[in-house]
Short mmCIF file of C-alpha atoms and ligand atoms in Angstrom, two decimals:
data_model
loop_
_atom_site.label_atom_id
_atom_site.label_comp_id
_atom_site.label_asym_id
_atom_site.label_seq_id
_atom_site.Cartn_x
_atom_site.Cartn_y
_atom_site.Cartn_z
CA MET A 23 -40.40 -2.96 -62.70
CA LYS A 24 -36.98 -1.31 -63.07
CA LEU A 25 -33.50 -2.80 -63.29
CA ILE A 26 -31.19 -0.96 -60.86
CA THR A 27 -27.46 -1.10 -60.07
CA THR A 28 -26.65 -1.36 -56.37
CA ALA A 29 -23.60 0.13 -54.64
CA ASP A 30 -21.36 -2.95 -55.13
CA GLY A 31 -22.07 -2.96 -58.87
CA SER A 32 -24.46 -5.92 -58.82
CA LYS A 33 -27.90 -5.40 -60.32
CA SER A 34 -31.29 -5.75 -58.66
CA ILE A 35 -34.95 -5.06 -59.40
CA PHE A 36 -37.06 -2.21 -58.09
CA LEU A 37 -40.85 -2.59 -58.09
CA THR A 38 -42.30 0.85 -58.67
CA ASP A 39 -45.86 -0.02 -57.59
CA ILE A 40 -44.89 -1.06 -54.05
CA GLU A 41 -41.64 0.97 -53.99
CA GLU A 42 -39.56 -1.97 -52.87
CA SER A 43 -36.38 -3.49 -54.25
CA TYR A 44 -35.36 -7.14 -54.30
CA HIS A 45 -32.09 -6.35 -52.50
CA SER A 46 -30.37 -3.68 -50.48
CA SER A 47 -29.30 -0.62 -52.45
CA PHE A 48 -25.95 -0.95 -50.61
CA GLY A 49 -25.19 -4.09 -52.62
CA ALA A 50 -27.28 -7.04 -53.80
CA LYS A 51 -24.36 -9.44 -54.04
CA SER A 52 -22.74 -8.35 -50.77
CA GLU A 53 -26.08 -8.53 -48.91
CA SER A 54 -26.79 -12.02 -50.18
CA GLU A 55 -23.25 -13.24 -49.46
CA HIS A 56 -23.33 -11.84 -45.95
CA ILE A 57 -26.78 -12.90 -44.76
CA TYR A 58 -27.66 -16.06 -46.62
CA ILE A 59 -24.29 -17.51 -47.56
CA GLN A 60 -21.99 -16.59 -44.70
CA HIS A 61 -24.50 -16.76 -41.83
CA GLY A 62 -26.73 -19.46 -43.30
CA LEU A 63 -25.14 -21.87 -45.73
CA LEU A 64 -21.50 -21.69 -44.60
CA TYR A 65 -22.48 -21.64 -40.93
CA LYS A 66 -24.37 -24.95 -41.32
CA SER A 67 -21.68 -26.34 -43.67
CA GLU A 68 -19.22 -26.35 -40.77
CA ASN A 69 -20.87 -29.53 -39.44
CA LEU A 70 -22.72 -30.98 -42.42
CA ASP A 71 -21.55 -32.35 -45.76
CA THR A 72 -25.10 -32.67 -47.12
CA LEU A 73 -27.49 -29.77 -46.69
CA THR A 74 -31.10 -29.13 -47.54
CA VAL A 75 -31.90 -25.48 -48.25
CA LEU A 76 -35.30 -23.81 -48.55
CA GLU A 77 -35.54 -20.31 -49.98
CA ILE A 78 -38.66 -18.20 -49.57
CA GLY A 79 -38.66 -15.92 -52.62
CA LEU A 80 -36.34 -17.07 -55.45
CA GLY A 81 -36.74 -13.69 -57.22
CA THR A 82 -33.63 -13.02 -59.29
CA GLY A 83 -32.06 -16.36 -58.30
CA LEU A 84 -29.07 -14.61 -56.72
CA ASN A 85 -29.18 -16.61 -53.47
CA ALA A 86 -29.48 -19.90 -55.35
CA PHE A 87 -26.59 -18.99 -57.67
CA LEU A 88 -24.37 -17.93 -54.74
CA SER A 89 -25.23 -21.12 -52.84
CA PHE A 90 -24.12 -23.08 -55.90
CA ILE A 91 -20.82 -21.15 -56.05
CA HIS A 92 -20.02 -21.14 -52.32
CA GLY A 93 -21.34 -24.62 -51.56
CA ALA A 94 -19.32 -26.29 -54.29
CA ASN A 95 -17.60 -28.79 -51.97
CA LYS A 96 -20.89 -29.92 -50.32
CA ASN A 97 -23.96 -31.88 -51.40
CA ILE A 98 -26.84 -29.42 -51.58
CA HIS A 99 -30.54 -30.00 -52.16
CA TYR A 100 -32.05 -26.59 -52.84
CA ILE A 101 -35.76 -25.81 -53.04
CA ALA A 102 -36.90 -22.27 -53.87
CA LEU A 103 -40.44 -20.90 -53.77
CA GLU A 104 -41.52 -18.23 -56.23
CA PRO A 105 -45.19 -17.68 -56.99
CA PHE A 106 -44.50 -14.52 -59.05
CA PRO A 107 -41.55 -15.28 -61.36
CA LEU A 108 -39.68 -12.43 -63.00
CA PRO A 109 -39.80 -12.21 -66.82
CA PHE A 110 -36.87 -13.94 -68.49
CA SER A 111 -36.11 -10.71 -70.40
CA ILE A 112 -35.26 -9.09 -67.03
CA ILE A 113 -33.36 -12.11 -65.69
CA GLU A 114 -31.11 -12.05 -68.77
CA GLN A 115 -29.99 -8.51 -67.93
CA LEU A 116 -28.74 -9.36 -64.42
CA ASN A 117 -24.94 -9.30 -64.11
CA TYR A 118 -24.31 -11.86 -61.36
CA SER A 119 -22.12 -14.13 -63.51
CA ASP A 120 -19.92 -11.16 -64.44
CA CYS A 121 -19.30 -10.54 -60.72
CA TYR A 122 -17.64 -14.00 -60.59
CA ASN A 123 -16.21 -14.10 -64.12
CA LEU A 124 -18.50 -17.02 -64.95
CA ASP A 125 -20.34 -17.81 -68.13
CA ASN A 126 -23.90 -16.43 -67.88
CA ASN A 127 -25.37 -19.85 -68.65
CA GLN A 128 -24.22 -20.91 -65.19
CA PHE A 129 -26.63 -18.36 -63.74
CA LEU A 130 -29.41 -18.76 -66.28
CA GLN A 131 -29.69 -22.49 -65.59
CA PHE A 132 -31.50 -21.55 -62.35
CA HIS A 133 -34.25 -20.02 -64.47
CA ASP A 134 -34.16 -22.22 -67.57
CA ASN A 135 -35.34 -25.40 -65.90
CA ASN A 136 -38.96 -26.46 -65.47
CA TRP A 137 -41.07 -25.70 -62.45
CA ASP A 138 -41.53 -28.45 -59.85
CA VAL A 139 -38.93 -30.68 -61.46
CA ASN A 140 -35.85 -31.63 -59.51
CA THR A 141 -32.85 -30.69 -61.68
CA LEU A 142 -29.24 -31.73 -61.17
CA ILE A 143 -27.24 -28.57 -61.75
CA THR A 144 -24.14 -30.63 -60.93
CA ASN A 145 -23.76 -34.06 -59.33
CA ASN A 146 -23.73 -32.41 -55.91
CA PHE A 147 -26.26 -29.60 -56.40
CA SER A 148 -29.91 -30.41 -56.97
CA PHE A 149 -32.37 -27.58 -57.55
CA LEU A 150 -36.14 -27.43 -57.56
CA LYS A 151 -38.17 -24.25 -58.01
CA SER A 152 -41.83 -24.22 -57.12
CA LYS A 153 -44.57 -21.68 -57.73
CA ALA A 154 -46.07 -22.56 -54.34
CA MET A 155 -46.63 -19.70 -51.93
CA VAL A 156 -44.97 -20.23 -48.60
CA GLN A 157 -48.48 -20.25 -47.07
CA ASP A 158 -49.35 -23.37 -49.11
CA PHE A 159 -45.98 -25.11 -49.23
CA THR A 160 -45.69 -28.61 -47.78
CA SER A 161 -42.70 -30.93 -47.83
CA GLU A 162 -41.67 -34.31 -46.53
CA LEU A 163 -38.08 -33.18 -46.71
CA LEU A 164 -36.86 -31.26 -43.66
CA PHE A 165 -34.44 -28.36 -44.10
CA ASP A 166 -31.08 -27.45 -42.56
CA VAL A 167 -31.09 -23.86 -43.75
CA VAL A 168 -34.02 -21.55 -44.53
CA TYR A 169 -33.40 -18.30 -46.41
CA PHE A 170 -36.36 -16.08 -45.55
CA ASP A 171 -36.10 -13.40 -48.22
CA ALA A 172 -39.66 -12.13 -48.63
CA PHE A 173 -40.51 -8.46 -49.15
CA SER A 174 -40.43 -6.39 -45.99
CA PRO A 175 -43.06 -6.63 -43.23
CA ALA A 176 -44.21 -3.11 -44.19
CA LYS A 177 -44.90 -4.19 -47.80
CA GLN A 178 -46.02 -7.81 -47.36
CA PRO A 179 -47.13 -8.19 -43.72
CA GLU A 180 -48.97 -11.47 -44.32
CA LEU A 181 -45.66 -13.22 -44.99
CA TRP A 182 -44.37 -12.33 -41.52
CA ASP A 183 -47.28 -13.91 -39.62
CA LYS A 184 -46.60 -16.25 -36.73
CA GLU A 185 -48.34 -19.12 -38.55
CA ILE A 186 -45.75 -18.98 -41.35
CA PHE A 187 -42.83 -19.25 -38.95
CA GLU A 188 -44.51 -22.01 -36.92
CA LYS A 189 -44.83 -23.91 -40.16
CA LEU A 190 -41.19 -23.26 -41.12
CA TYR A 191 -40.11 -24.38 -37.64
CA LYS A 192 -41.82 -27.73 -38.25
CA LEU A 193 -40.15 -28.00 -41.67
CA MET A 194 -36.67 -27.59 -40.15
CA ASN A 195 -34.27 -30.19 -38.76
CA ASN A 196 -33.07 -29.76 -35.18
CA GLU A 197 -30.29 -27.15 -35.04
CA ALA A 198 -31.33 -25.86 -38.48
CA ALA A 199 -30.88 -22.13 -39.13
CA LEU A 200 -33.36 -19.63 -40.55
CA VAL A 201 -31.65 -16.45 -41.74
CA THR A 202 -33.27 -13.18 -42.70
CA TYR A 203 -32.53 -9.49 -43.03
CA CYS A 204 -35.34 -8.45 -40.68
CA ALA A 205 -34.37 -7.74 -37.06
CA LYS A 206 -37.50 -5.95 -35.82
CA GLY A 207 -38.18 -6.37 -32.10
CA SER A 208 -41.68 -7.80 -32.59
CA PHE A 209 -40.35 -10.29 -35.13
CA LYS A 210 -37.59 -11.50 -32.78
CA ARG A 211 -40.10 -11.87 -29.93
CA MET A 212 -42.40 -13.93 -32.15
CA LEU A 213 -39.54 -16.26 -33.14
CA LYS A 214 -38.69 -16.80 -29.46
CA GLU A 215 -42.35 -17.57 -28.65
CA ILE A 216 -42.32 -20.27 -31.33
CA GLY A 217 -39.24 -21.87 -29.75
CA PHE A 218 -36.38 -20.58 -31.87
CA LYS A 219 -33.10 -19.48 -30.32
CA VAL A 220 -32.64 -16.01 -31.79
CA GLU A 221 -29.15 -14.81 -32.66
CA ILE A 222 -28.58 -11.17 -33.54
CA LEU A 223 -25.68 -10.80 -35.97
CA PRO A 224 -24.06 -7.75 -37.53
CA GLY A 225 -25.69 -6.83 -40.81
CA PRO A 226 -24.13 -6.16 -44.21
CA ASN A 227 -23.32 -2.60 -45.32
CA GLY A 228 -26.25 -0.29 -44.57
CA LYS A 229 -27.92 -2.62 -42.06
CA ARG A 230 -27.07 -2.77 -38.37
CA GLU A 231 -28.39 -6.21 -37.47
CA ILE A 232 -29.77 -9.36 -39.02
CA VAL A 233 -31.34 -12.45 -37.47
CA ARG A 234 -30.37 -16.09 -37.42
CA ALA A 235 -33.01 -18.26 -35.72
CA ILE A 236 -31.97 -21.74 -34.66
CA LYS A 237 -34.48 -24.54 -34.15
CA ILE A 238 -33.88 -25.99 -30.69
C1 SAM B 260 -37.13 -9.60 -51.66
S1 SAM B 260 -37.70 -10.42 -53.11
C2 SAM B 260 -36.66 -11.78 -53.41
C3 SAM B 260 -35.25 -11.69 -53.40
C4 SAM B 260 -34.63 -12.93 -53.95
N1 SAM B 260 -34.25 -13.85 -52.90
C5 SAM B 260 -33.50 -12.54 -54.84
O1 SAM B 260 -32.33 -12.80 -54.48
O2 SAM B 260 -33.78 -11.96 -55.88
C6 SAM B 260 -39.11 -11.32 -52.43
C7 SAM B 260 -39.59 -12.45 -53.30
O3 SAM B 260 -40.63 -13.15 -52.63
C8 SAM B 260 -41.58 -13.55 -53.60
N2 SAM B 260 -42.87 -13.82 -52.94
C9 SAM B 260 -43.94 -12.98 -52.87
N3 SAM B 260 -44.95 -13.60 -52.23
C10 SAM B 260 -44.52 -14.83 -51.88
C11 SAM B 260 -45.12 -15.94 -51.21
N4 SAM B 260 -46.37 -15.86 -50.76
N5 SAM B 260 -44.40 -17.06 -51.04
C12 SAM B 260 -43.12 -17.13 -51.50
N6 SAM B 260 -42.49 -16.10 -52.14
C13 SAM B 260 -43.18 -14.98 -52.33
C14 SAM B 260 -41.61 -12.35 -54.54
O4 SAM B 260 -42.20 -12.64 -55.77
C15 SAM B 260 -40.14 -11.99 -54.64
O5 SAM B 260 -39.50 -12.68 -55.66
#
């Protein structure tokens, strides 16, 4: 595991064994802001004051931290799945708070809290991290936004199976949005077969297209 600096100055992790990084080398922060925040959270925030968010793959916690920053005027219930947590010694070296001139404790609180315990980060942001794999995850709560941020289909094909997306579809409210960086043709066809409306959106730097799938 190596700490790397991406093109926008924000740090990320590179896993040497599978040769895959947690974010785009063109910019971790800009990728996350573009895909998950702009086209996921803020898109759904236009019509909702209270949002439920499910993240597949908490990893560094960047998406959770950015949701906290950008969703400050909304009520957010955030659940993140992470069966393989990063060591705290690595997390401490990430520079996401610096990117926003915030105290690093604001970021570290996403990692400091206990697993499977709902924590109030603020009065309007609740956060729960679970070690459940997406394959095993169940919930009575339905979600308005799903951040699907697993490793790529080439590196972790089992996470891109139809069964997983059928399950996520059932876990979503009507009109909910699933956002992801993957825009492969076979993936888009599978989403349509399940019943999603598939929107192709321009990607962040270094990526032509991304996908937003709406439950209809
Ligand atoms: C691309 S990285 C995560 C990026 C993360 N959102 C971030 O901002 O750092 C993929 C993440 O999915 C996690 N993961 C691997 N297998 C998983 C599974 N079966 N269910 C849920 N998450 C999984 C990995 O441990 C890793 O943290």
